[in-house]
Amino acid sequence: MVNTLRHDDANAAEFRDGLVETLLEKKMITSPLVERAFRTVPRHLFVAEGTPLDVTYSVDNSVAIKRGPDGVIISSTSAAYIQARMIEQAELAEGMSVLEIGSGGYNAALLAEVVGPEGRVVSVDIDPEVTDRARELLDATGYGNRVTVVQADAENPLPGLDEPFDAILVTVGAWDLAPAWLEHLSANGRIVVPLRMNGITRAIAFRRQGDHLVSTSAEVAGFVPMQGAGAYDERVFLLPDRNGHHVKLRFEGEVPQDMSLLDGVLATERTEVWSGVTIKHGVSFADLHLWFAAFLPGFCKLAVDEGTDMAAERKGWFPFGVVRGGSFAYLAVRPVPEGGGVEFGARAYGVHGEDAAAAMVEQIQAWDRQGRDREPVFAYWPEGSRRPEFGNSTAVLVKTHGLATISWSPTADAADDQGALHNPER
């Protein structure tokens, strides 16, 4: 349904310009074409009616479009910062053609502004309610004749789109790259996709290199998961505590054998192991999470009910864990003296909790030695591509239609490594 809310134009424009200035200051927008698009398209006319302007035009707020029966968001207008970064990652120019997978209207309007009147934008979504809404909003805001909206499962080739696209932007969390996407991508095109890698997502810009794809940039991001044939569900295990509350262990990769060994684990005494690795306040360590997903067998993400002991200490831990037999550990931090930041470590439950914590700490130390302050290189190897032997600094994630690799090698990309280290997801 069209958003009929009409804020005062000058007021909305003021908020919009403020958003753009912040995106420019933080270098999330770096090109004049993207700046112009964000200054032009009225984001407030694409979000849910009644959404306050300060929420609509904030840098890092996504806004729900549709929720499932359980209340979980299944479609949203993404946060402005990641929309800006993904459009910049695609390296678009006027006159280019763009395929957007995952519709909503606003991002497609931005793309139409960037590629201009001579460009081509096609936006696809599996949900007819979402595509109907997108068409209506694009028509209402003057972009209906510049964006073609298609209702289809983009996991399959899209009929009638014979000309390849210069860029493809996937705006939903994807566990794999569908072969159909690569069929629609031109030889020199870029595909930007929020790729889920063992529970950790990066919005990665890929270009072709021979028979495979290599990353040109990557951004930390979170997206609603893909629906349809490309969906991939987590497996969730509940650990009850003595009061009937639960700790949830969420696995996207391989699940350790015999999870029943964890029965009653929360009743055991908690143990701790510390790494000696520190970080200053305000410095991102998102690549440590990616390192865990790549190299830590038994890696999982955690969620906890209010009322559990873990919830009470929430400020000192992060939702990343590891299972070892009948024990599990999770990432934790503690202050270092004189306000110099925090030290990484692991807290654990179970008879062999110290071993589980030590396994996590070992990877914290490995990241500190080999991955910290190095930009990882991502590659994707479709089925049928010629795959080399991968080196010890490369993690290999097995997907449905190919392999994804993550390399922290300082001197070679993923295609040049020797040796092998595999961490299959299936």
GROMACS .gro file of C-alpha atoms in nm:
model
  426
    1MET     CA    1   0.000   0.000   0.000
    2VAL     CA    2   0.131   0.346  -0.090
    3ASN     CA    3   0.269   0.553   0.194
    4THR     CA    4   0.033   0.851   0.198
    5LEU     CA    5   0.223   1.028   0.477
    6ARG     CA    6   0.349   1.366   0.352
    7HIS     CA    7   0.595   1.540   0.577
    8ASP     CA    8   0.672   1.904   0.512
    9ASP     CA    9   0.899   1.894   0.205
   10ALA     CA   10   1.156   2.131   0.353
   11ASN     CA   11   1.168   1.929   0.675
   12ALA     CA   12   1.217   1.599   0.490
   13ALA     CA   13   1.481   1.755   0.265
   14GLU     CA   14   1.668   1.881   0.571
   15PHE     CA   15   1.679   1.530   0.719
   16ARG     CA   16   1.779   1.385   0.382
   17ASP     CA   17   2.066   1.631   0.339
   18GLY     CA   18   2.180   1.559   0.694
   19LEU     CA   19   2.193   1.187   0.613
   20VAL     CA   20   2.397   1.253   0.300
   21GLU     CA   21   2.643   1.475   0.486
   22THR     CA   22   2.697   1.198   0.742
   23LEU     CA   23   2.745   0.936   0.470
   24LEU     CA   24   2.998   1.162   0.298
   25GLU     CA   25   3.182   1.237   0.622
   26LYS     CA   26   3.209   0.865   0.702
   27LYS     CA   27   3.318   0.794   0.341
   28MET     CA   28   3.022   0.564   0.288
   29ILE     CA   29   2.941   0.774  -0.018
   30THR     CA   30   3.246   0.846  -0.232
   31SER     CA   31   3.112   0.932  -0.580
   32PRO     CA   32   2.906   1.229  -0.708
   33LEU     CA   33   2.652   1.001  -0.879
   34VAL     CA   34   2.566   0.821  -0.554
   35GLU     CA   35   2.558   1.149  -0.361
   36ARG     CA   36   2.312   1.295  -0.611
   37ALA     CA   37   2.089   0.988  -0.588
   38PHE     CA   38   2.071   1.003  -0.208
   39ARG     CA   39   1.995   1.376  -0.215
   40THR     CA   40   1.717   1.323  -0.471
   41VAL     CA   41   1.516   1.012  -0.379
   42PRO     CA   42   1.258   1.069  -0.098
   43ARG     CA   43   1.329   0.776   0.133
   44HIS     CA   44   1.041   0.878   0.362
   45LEU     CA   45   0.790   0.797   0.088
   46PHE     CA   46   0.911   0.435   0.066
   47VAL     CA   47   0.906   0.334   0.434
   48ALA     CA   48   0.604   0.238   0.644
   49GLU     CA   49   0.355   0.516   0.702
   50GLY     CA   50   0.415   0.695   1.032
   51THR     CA   51   0.788   0.617   1.048
   52PRO     CA   52   0.951   0.924   1.209
   53LEU     CA   53   1.187   1.125   0.989
   54ASP     CA   54   1.478   1.082   1.229
   55VAL     CA   55   1.440   0.704   1.203
   56THR     CA   56   1.383   0.708   0.828
   57TYR     CA   57   1.693   0.918   0.760
   58SER     CA   58   1.927   0.767   1.018
   59VAL     CA   59   2.251   0.614   0.893
   60ASP     CA   60   2.209   0.266   1.036
   61ASN     CA   61   1.836   0.196   1.083
   62SER     CA   62   1.661  -0.056   0.861
   63VAL     CA   63   1.283  -0.022   0.842
   64ALA     CA   64   1.056  -0.327   0.824
   65ILE     CA   65   0.835  -0.367   0.516
   66LYS     CA   66   0.678  -0.704   0.597
   67ARG     CA   67   0.683  -0.950   0.887
   68GLY     CA   68   0.604  -1.321   0.887
   69PRO     CA   69   0.336  -1.484   1.107
   70ASP     CA   70   0.594  -1.517   1.388
   71GLY     CA   71   0.675  -1.145   1.376
   72VAL     CA   72   1.017  -1.194   1.217
   73ILE     CA   73   1.106  -0.936   0.951
   74ILE     CA   74   1.108  -1.097   0.605
   75SER     CA   75   1.139  -0.778   0.398
   76SER     CA   76   1.284  -0.439   0.489
   77THR     CA   77   1.427  -0.114   0.361
   78SER     CA   78   1.795  -0.163   0.439
   79ALA     CA   79   2.000   0.079   0.648
   80ALA     CA   80   2.114   0.375   0.440
   81TYR     CA   81   2.484   0.313   0.502
   82ILE     CA   82   2.482  -0.037   0.350
   83GLN     CA   83   2.269   0.075   0.055
   84ALA     CA   84   2.525   0.346  -0.016
   85ARG     CA   85   2.821   0.112   0.025
   86MET     CA   86   2.675  -0.161  -0.198
   87ILE     CA   87   2.593   0.085  -0.476
   88GLU     CA   88   2.949   0.221  -0.450
   89GLN     CA   89   3.085  -0.134  -0.453
   90ALA     CA   90   2.905  -0.200  -0.782
   91GLU     CA   91   3.101   0.086  -0.947
   92LEU     CA   92   2.802   0.199  -1.150
   93ALA     CA   93   2.805   0.465  -1.418
   94GLU     CA   94   2.540   0.641  -1.623
   95GLY     CA   95   2.389   0.424  -1.892
   96MET     CA   96   2.460   0.093  -1.719
   97SER     CA   97   2.212  -0.190  -1.663
   98VAL     CA   98   2.146  -0.322  -1.312
   99LEU     CA   99   1.957  -0.623  -1.179
  100GLU     CA  100   1.837  -0.591  -0.818
  101ILE     CA  101   1.747  -0.916  -0.640
  102GLY     CA  102   1.520  -0.836  -0.346
  103SER     CA  103   1.277  -0.552  -0.402
  104GLY     CA  104   1.133  -0.271  -0.194
  105GLY     CA  105   1.133   0.030  -0.422
  106TYR     CA  106   1.370   0.276  -0.256
  107ASN     CA  107   1.697   0.106  -0.350
  108ALA     CA  108   1.573   0.057  -0.707
  109ALA     CA  109   1.494   0.430  -0.726
  110LEU     CA  110   1.848   0.508  -0.607
  111LEU     CA  111   1.987   0.279  -0.877
  112ALA     CA  112   1.770   0.451  -1.140
  113GLU     CA  113   1.910   0.788  -1.036
  114VAL     CA  114   2.269   0.660  -1.054
  115VAL     CA  115   2.245   0.499  -1.401
  116GLY     CA  116   2.030   0.783  -1.535
  117PRO     CA  117   1.759   0.791  -1.803
  118GLU     CA  118   1.971   0.588  -2.047
  119GLY     CA  119   2.031   0.315  -1.792
  120ARG     CA  120   1.822   0.008  -1.714
  121VAL     CA  121   1.705  -0.118  -1.374
  122VAL     CA  122   1.518  -0.444  -1.314
  123SER     CA  123   1.407  -0.529  -0.958
  124VAL     CA  124   1.301  -0.886  -0.871
  125ASP     CA  125   1.135  -1.029  -0.561
  126ILE     CA  126   0.970  -1.361  -0.482
  127ASP     CA  127   0.686  -1.206  -0.279
  128PRO     CA  128   0.395  -1.062  -0.482
  129GLU     CA  129   0.294  -0.833  -0.194
  130VAL     CA  130   0.643  -0.683  -0.195
  131THR     CA  131   0.653  -0.637  -0.573
  132ASP     CA  132   0.302  -0.487  -0.583
  133ARG     CA  133   0.402  -0.240  -0.314
  134ALA     CA  134   0.728  -0.156  -0.491
  135ARG     CA  135   0.551  -0.087  -0.821
  136GLU     CA  136   0.296   0.136  -0.651
  137LEU     CA  137   0.559   0.337  -0.465
  138LEU     CA  138   0.783   0.371  -0.770
  139ASP     CA  139   0.487   0.494  -0.975
  140ALA     CA  140   0.388   0.739  -0.702
  141THR     CA  141   0.738   0.886  -0.679
  142GLY     CA  142   0.801   0.914  -1.055
  143TYR     CA  143   1.026   0.612  -1.104
  144GLY     CA  144   0.769   0.368  -1.244
  145ASN     CA  145   0.888   0.412  -1.603
  146ARG     CA  146   1.255   0.378  -1.504
  147VAL     CA  147   1.238   0.053  -1.303
  148THR     CA  148   1.092  -0.277  -1.420
  149VAL     CA  149   0.960  -0.478  -1.123
  150VAL     CA  150   0.936  -0.856  -1.169
  151GLN     CA  151   0.776  -1.109  -0.933
  152ALA     CA  152   0.980  -1.431  -0.952
  153ASP     CA  153   1.219  -1.656  -0.760
  154ALA     CA  154   1.554  -1.519  -0.878
  155GLU     CA  155   1.722  -1.849  -0.794
  156ASN     CA  156   1.606  -1.948  -1.144
  157PRO     CA  157   1.691  -1.778  -1.477
  158LEU     CA  158   1.457  -1.486  -1.540
  159PRO     CA  159   1.267  -1.512  -1.870
  160GLY     CA  160   1.280  -1.222  -2.113
  161LEU     CA  161   1.608  -1.082  -1.979
  162ASP     CA  162   1.830  -1.175  -2.270
  163GLU     CA  163   2.083  -0.894  -2.241
  164PRO     CA  164   2.339  -0.943  -1.960
  165PHE     CA  165   2.359  -0.685  -1.684
  166ASP     CA  166   2.657  -0.467  -1.602
  167ALA     CA  167   2.590  -0.516  -1.232
  168ILE     CA  168   2.378  -0.731  -1.002
  169LEU     CA  169   2.295  -0.619  -0.647
  170VAL     CA  170   2.155  -0.882  -0.414
  171THR     CA  171   1.974  -0.717  -0.124
  172VAL     CA  172   1.890  -1.029   0.080
  173GLY     CA  173   2.121  -1.256   0.276
  174ALA     CA  174   2.238  -1.530   0.037
  175TRP     CA  175   2.391  -1.860   0.146
  176ASP     CA  176   2.516  -1.927  -0.206
  177LEU     CA  177   2.545  -1.766  -0.550
  178ALA     CA  178   2.280  -1.902  -0.783
  179PRO     CA  179   2.412  -2.009  -1.125
  180ALA     CA  180   2.131  -1.800  -1.279
  181TRP     CA  181   2.287  -1.483  -1.139
  182LEU     CA  182   2.615  -1.551  -1.313
  183GLU     CA  183   2.427  -1.624  -1.635
  184HIS     CA  184   2.270  -1.277  -1.614
  185LEU     CA  185   2.603  -1.104  -1.538
  186SER     CA  186   2.811  -0.957  -1.820
  187ALA     CA  187   3.170  -1.071  -1.872
  188ASN     CA  188   3.310  -0.754  -1.711
  189GLY     CA  189   3.026  -0.702  -1.464
  190ARG     CA  190   3.022  -0.692  -1.086
  191ILE     CA  191   2.790  -0.876  -0.852
  192VAL     CA  192   2.748  -0.743  -0.498
  193VAL     CA  193   2.602  -1.003  -0.264
  194PRO     CA  194   2.558  -1.029   0.116
  195LEU     CA  195   2.712  -1.376   0.139
  196ARG     CA  196   2.648  -1.584   0.450
  197MET     CA  197   2.960  -1.776   0.551
  198ASN     CA  198   2.899  -2.011   0.843
  199GLY     CA  199   2.669  -1.757   1.006
  200ILE     CA  200   2.874  -1.443   0.933
  201THR     CA  201   2.769  -1.211   0.650
  202ARG     CA  202   2.974  -0.979   0.432
  203ALA     CA  203   2.843  -0.771   0.143
  204ILE     CA  204   3.106  -0.870  -0.113
  205ALA     CA  205   3.165  -0.719  -0.457
  206PHE     CA  206   3.290  -0.989  -0.695
  207ARG     CA  207   3.432  -0.962  -1.046
  208ARG     CA  208   3.517  -1.243  -1.283
  209GLN     CA  209   3.873  -1.372  -1.295
  210GLY     CA  210   3.891  -1.650  -1.549
  211ASP     CA  211   3.642  -1.921  -1.448
  212HIS     CA  212   3.582  -1.792  -1.095
  213LEU     CA  213   3.503  -1.472  -0.904
  214VAL     CA  214   3.737  -1.265  -0.686
  215SER     CA  215   3.638  -0.991  -0.442
  216THR     CA  216   3.714  -0.625  -0.500
  217SER     CA  217   3.568  -0.504  -0.168
  218ALA     CA  218   3.368  -0.625   0.131
  219GLU     CA  219   3.151  -0.458   0.393
  220VAL     CA  220   3.015  -0.580   0.727
  221ALA     CA  221   2.640  -0.620   0.687
  222GLY     CA  222   2.329  -0.801   0.802
  223PHE     CA  223   2.027  -0.881   0.586
  224VAL     CA  224   1.701  -1.072   0.608
  225PRO     CA  225   1.759  -1.423   0.470
  226MET     CA  226   1.665  -1.526   0.119
  227GLN     CA  227   1.335  -1.704   0.058
  228GLY     CA  228   1.246  -1.963  -0.203
  229ALA     CA  229   1.476  -2.219  -0.360
  230GLY     CA  230   1.786  -2.035  -0.237
  231ALA     CA  231   1.683  -2.041   0.130
  232TYR     CA  232   1.912  -2.212   0.379
  233ASP     CA  233   1.796  -2.263   0.735
  234GLU     CA  234   1.999  -2.265   1.052
  235ARG     CA  235   1.974  -2.550   1.299
  236VAL     CA  236   1.892  -2.432   1.650
  237PHE     CA  237   1.953  -2.624   1.975
  238LEU     CA  238   1.803  -2.513   2.308
  239LEU     CA  239   1.997  -2.551   2.632
  240PRO     CA  240   1.766  -2.509   2.935
  241ASP     CA  241   1.892  -2.361   3.259
  242ARG     CA  242   1.765  -2.442   3.609
  243ASN     CA  243   1.487  -2.181   3.581
  244GLY     CA  244   1.351  -2.298   3.246
  245HIS     CA  245   1.517  -2.022   3.043
  246HIS     CA  246   1.724  -2.114   2.739
  247VAL     CA  247   2.053  -2.050   2.567
  248LYS     CA  248   2.011  -2.104   2.193
  249LEU     CA  249   2.299  -2.243   1.985
  250ARG     CA  250   2.252  -2.158   1.616
  251PHE     CA  251   2.451  -2.353   1.357
  252GLU     CA  252   2.466  -2.265   0.990
  253GLY     CA  253   2.765  -2.488   0.925
  254GLU     CA  254   2.838  -2.843   1.026
  255VAL     CA  255   2.674  -2.946   1.356
  256PRO     CA  256   2.892  -3.137   1.605
  257GLN     CA  257   2.794  -3.498   1.661
  258ASP     CA  258   2.573  -3.597   1.956
  259MET     CA  259   2.447  -3.260   2.077
  260SER     CA  260   2.266  -3.451   2.355
  261LEU     CA  261   2.599  -3.446   2.541
  262LEU     CA  262   2.515  -3.083   2.627
  263ASP     CA  263   2.212  -3.182   2.835
  264GLY     CA  264   2.244  -3.015   3.176
  265VAL     CA  265   2.556  -2.823   3.074
  266LEU     CA  266   2.430  -2.492   3.216
  267ALA     CA  267   2.422  -2.647   3.564
  268THR     CA  268   2.802  -2.694   3.560
  269GLU     CA  269   3.052  -2.445   3.695
  270ARG     CA  270   3.163  -2.178   3.452
  271THR     CA  271   3.532  -2.160   3.357
  272GLU     CA  272   3.739  -1.892   3.182
  273VAL     CA  273   4.051  -1.880   2.964
  274TRP     CA  274   4.212  -1.551   2.857
  275SER     CA  275   4.420  -1.488   2.546
  276GLY     CA  276   4.650  -1.198   2.624
  277VAL     CA  277   4.522  -1.036   2.301
  278THR     CA  278   4.387  -0.686   2.359
  279ILE     CA  279   4.207  -0.420   2.158
  280LYS     CA  280   4.140  -0.053   2.224
  281HIS     CA  281   3.788   0.077   2.282
  282GLY     CA  282   3.605   0.178   1.967
  283VAL     CA  283   3.812  -0.039   1.731
  284SER     CA  284   3.619  -0.291   1.522
  285PHE     CA  285   3.705  -0.658   1.555
  286ALA     CA  286   3.440  -0.786   1.313
  287ASP     CA  287   3.703  -0.984   1.122
  288LEU     CA  288   3.767  -1.192   1.434
  289HIS     CA  289   3.411  -1.322   1.400
  290LEU     CA  290   3.481  -1.405   1.035
  291TRP     CA  291   3.801  -1.583   1.139
  292PHE     CA  292   3.602  -1.798   1.383
  293ALA     CA  293   3.351  -1.884   1.110
  294ALA     CA  294   3.635  -1.984   0.880
  295PHE     CA  295   3.871  -2.175   1.108
  296LEU     CA  296   3.693  -2.277   1.430
  297PRO     CA  297   3.526  -2.622   1.404
  298GLY     CA  298   3.202  -2.633   1.603
  299PHE     CA  299   3.148  -2.258   1.558
  300CYS     CA  300   2.797  -2.130   1.632
  301LYS     CA  301   2.608  -1.814   1.715
  302LEU     CA  302   2.435  -1.772   2.051
  303ALA     CA  303   2.115  -1.611   2.171
  304VAL     CA  304   1.993  -1.610   2.530
  305ASP     CA  305   1.662  -1.563   2.708
  306GLU     CA  306   1.630  -1.288   2.964
  307GLY     CA  307   1.675  -1.438   3.309
  308THR     CA  308   1.968  -1.664   3.224
  309ASP     CA  309   2.301  -1.612   3.396
  310MET     CA  310   2.456  -1.524   3.059
  311ALA     CA  311   2.198  -1.249   3.002
  312ALA     CA  312   2.296  -1.091   3.333
  313GLU     CA  313   2.657  -1.054   3.213
  314ARG     CA  314   2.560  -0.944   2.860
  315LYS     CA  315   2.801  -0.649   2.848
  316GLY     CA  316   3.101  -0.877   2.882
  317TRP     CA  317   3.034  -1.132   2.607
  318PHE     CA  318   2.951  -1.158   2.238
  319PRO     CA  319   2.716  -1.403   2.064
  320PHE     CA  320   2.981  -1.627   1.908
  321GLY     CA  321   3.058  -1.969   2.048
  322VAL     CA  322   3.208  -2.313   1.993
  323VAL     CA  323   3.093  -2.660   2.096
  324ARG     CA  324   3.336  -2.932   2.202
  325GLY     CA  325   3.171  -3.259   2.303
  326GLY     CA  326   2.961  -3.192   2.613
  327SER     CA  327   3.092  -2.837   2.664
  328PHE     CA  328   3.058  -2.503   2.494
  329ALA     CA  329   3.244  -2.172   2.513
  330TYR     CA  330   3.166  -1.818   2.402
  331LEU     CA  331   3.365  -1.507   2.322
  332ALA     CA  332   3.414  -1.271   2.617
  333VAL     CA  333   3.611  -0.961   2.707
  334ARG     CA  334   3.743  -0.809   3.029
  335PRO     CA  335   3.890  -0.464   3.093
  336VAL     CA  336   4.264  -0.415   3.084
  337PRO     CA  337   4.427  -0.189   3.345
  338GLU     CA  338   4.411   0.189   3.320
  339GLY     CA  339   4.134   0.200   3.060
  340GLY     CA  340   4.351   0.072   2.778
  341GLY     CA  341   4.074  -0.134   2.618
  342VAL     CA  342   3.975  -0.497   2.667
  343GLU     CA  343   4.131  -0.842   2.654
  344PHE     CA  344   3.970  -1.122   2.454
  345GLY     CA  345   3.899  -1.456   2.612
  346ALA     CA  346   3.637  -1.728   2.641
  347ARG     CA  347   3.396  -1.837   2.911
  348ALA     CA  348   3.266  -2.191   2.909
  349TYR     CA  349   3.027  -2.444   3.062
  350GLY     CA  350   3.069  -2.819   3.081
  351VAL     CA  351   3.300  -3.078   3.235
  352HIS     CA  352   3.557  -3.002   2.966
  353GLY     CA  353   3.467  -2.636   2.936
  354GLU     CA  354   3.828  -2.528   2.974
  355ASP     CA  355   3.915  -2.725   2.659
  356ALA     CA  356   3.636  -2.556   2.463
  357ALA     CA  357   3.750  -2.215   2.587
  358ALA     CA  358   4.110  -2.297   2.499
  359ALA     CA  359   4.007  -2.387   2.142
  360MET     CA  360   3.846  -2.046   2.102
  361VAL     CA  361   4.141  -1.866   2.259
  362GLU     CA  362   4.380  -2.049   2.027
  363GLN     CA  363   4.194  -1.902   1.730
  364ILE     CA  364   4.191  -1.555   1.887
  365GLN     CA  365   4.569  -1.576   1.909
  366ALA     CA  366   4.597  -1.714   1.554
  367TRP     CA  367   4.386  -1.423   1.425
  368ASP     CA  368   4.609  -1.180   1.613
  369ARG     CA  369   4.921  -1.329   1.448
  370GLN     CA  370   4.794  -1.398   1.098
  371GLY     CA  371   4.471  -1.213   1.025
  372ARG     CA  372   4.456  -0.895   1.228
  373ASP     CA  373   4.492  -0.575   1.024
  374ARG     CA  374   4.488  -0.775   0.698
  375GLU     CA  375   4.202  -0.743   0.454
  376PRO     CA  376   4.066  -1.088   0.368
  377VAL     CA  377   4.023  -1.177   0.001
  378PHE     CA  378   3.708  -1.367  -0.095
  379ALA     CA  379   3.664  -1.586  -0.399
  380TYR     CA  380   3.386  -1.798  -0.539
  381TRP     CA  381   3.450  -2.109  -0.747
  382PRO     CA  382   3.139  -2.229  -0.936
  383GLU     CA  383   3.090  -2.595  -1.015
  384GLY     CA  384   3.310  -2.686  -1.311
  385SER     CA  385   3.576  -2.422  -1.237
  386ARG     CA  386   3.939  -2.530  -1.217
  387ARG     CA  387   4.026  -2.519  -0.847
  388PRO     CA  388   4.382  -2.499  -0.720
  389GLU     CA  389   4.519  -2.641  -0.399
  390PHE     CA  390   4.437  -2.386  -0.132
  391GLY     CA  391   4.695  -2.270   0.121
  392ASN     CA  392   4.695  -2.276   0.499
  393SER     CA  393   4.577  -1.914   0.513
  394THR     CA  394   4.267  -1.997   0.309
  395ALA     CA  395   3.938  -2.131   0.446
  396VAL     CA  396   3.717  -2.327   0.205
  397LEU     CA  397   3.341  -2.327   0.255
  398VAL     CA  398   3.142  -2.583   0.058
  399LYS     CA  399   2.825  -2.440  -0.097
  400THR     CA  400   2.549  -2.595  -0.307
  401HIS     CA  401   2.672  -2.463  -0.641
  402GLY     CA  402   3.042  -2.417  -0.571
  403LEU     CA  403   3.304  -2.318  -0.314
  404ALA     CA  404   3.356  -1.990  -0.130
  405THR     CA  405   3.709  -1.917  -0.007
  406ILE     CA  406   3.844  -1.663   0.239
  407SER     CA  407   4.216  -1.588   0.230
  408TRP     CA  408   4.423  -1.380   0.469
  409SER     CA  409   4.744  -1.440   0.275
  410PRO     CA  410   4.944  -1.113   0.269
  411THR     CA  411   5.122  -1.191  -0.057
  412ALA     CA  412   4.891  -1.402  -0.270
  413ASP     CA  413   4.525  -1.423  -0.351
  414ALA     CA  414   4.316  -1.730  -0.304
  415ALA     CA  415   4.397  -1.859  -0.652
  416ASP     CA  416   4.773  -1.874  -0.593
  417ASP     CA  417   4.792  -2.051  -0.256
  418GLN     CA  418   4.942  -2.397  -0.213
  419GLY     CA  419   4.843  -2.661   0.043
  420ALA     CA  420   4.493  -2.714   0.180
  421LEU     CA  421   4.271  -2.623   0.474
  422HIS     CA  422   3.904  -2.714   0.445
  423ASN     CA  423   3.610  -2.613   0.662
  424PRO     CA  424   3.303  -2.754   0.485
  425GLU     CA  425   2.960  -2.615   0.565
  426ARG     CA  426   2.780  -2.922   0.444
   0.00000   0.00000   0.00000
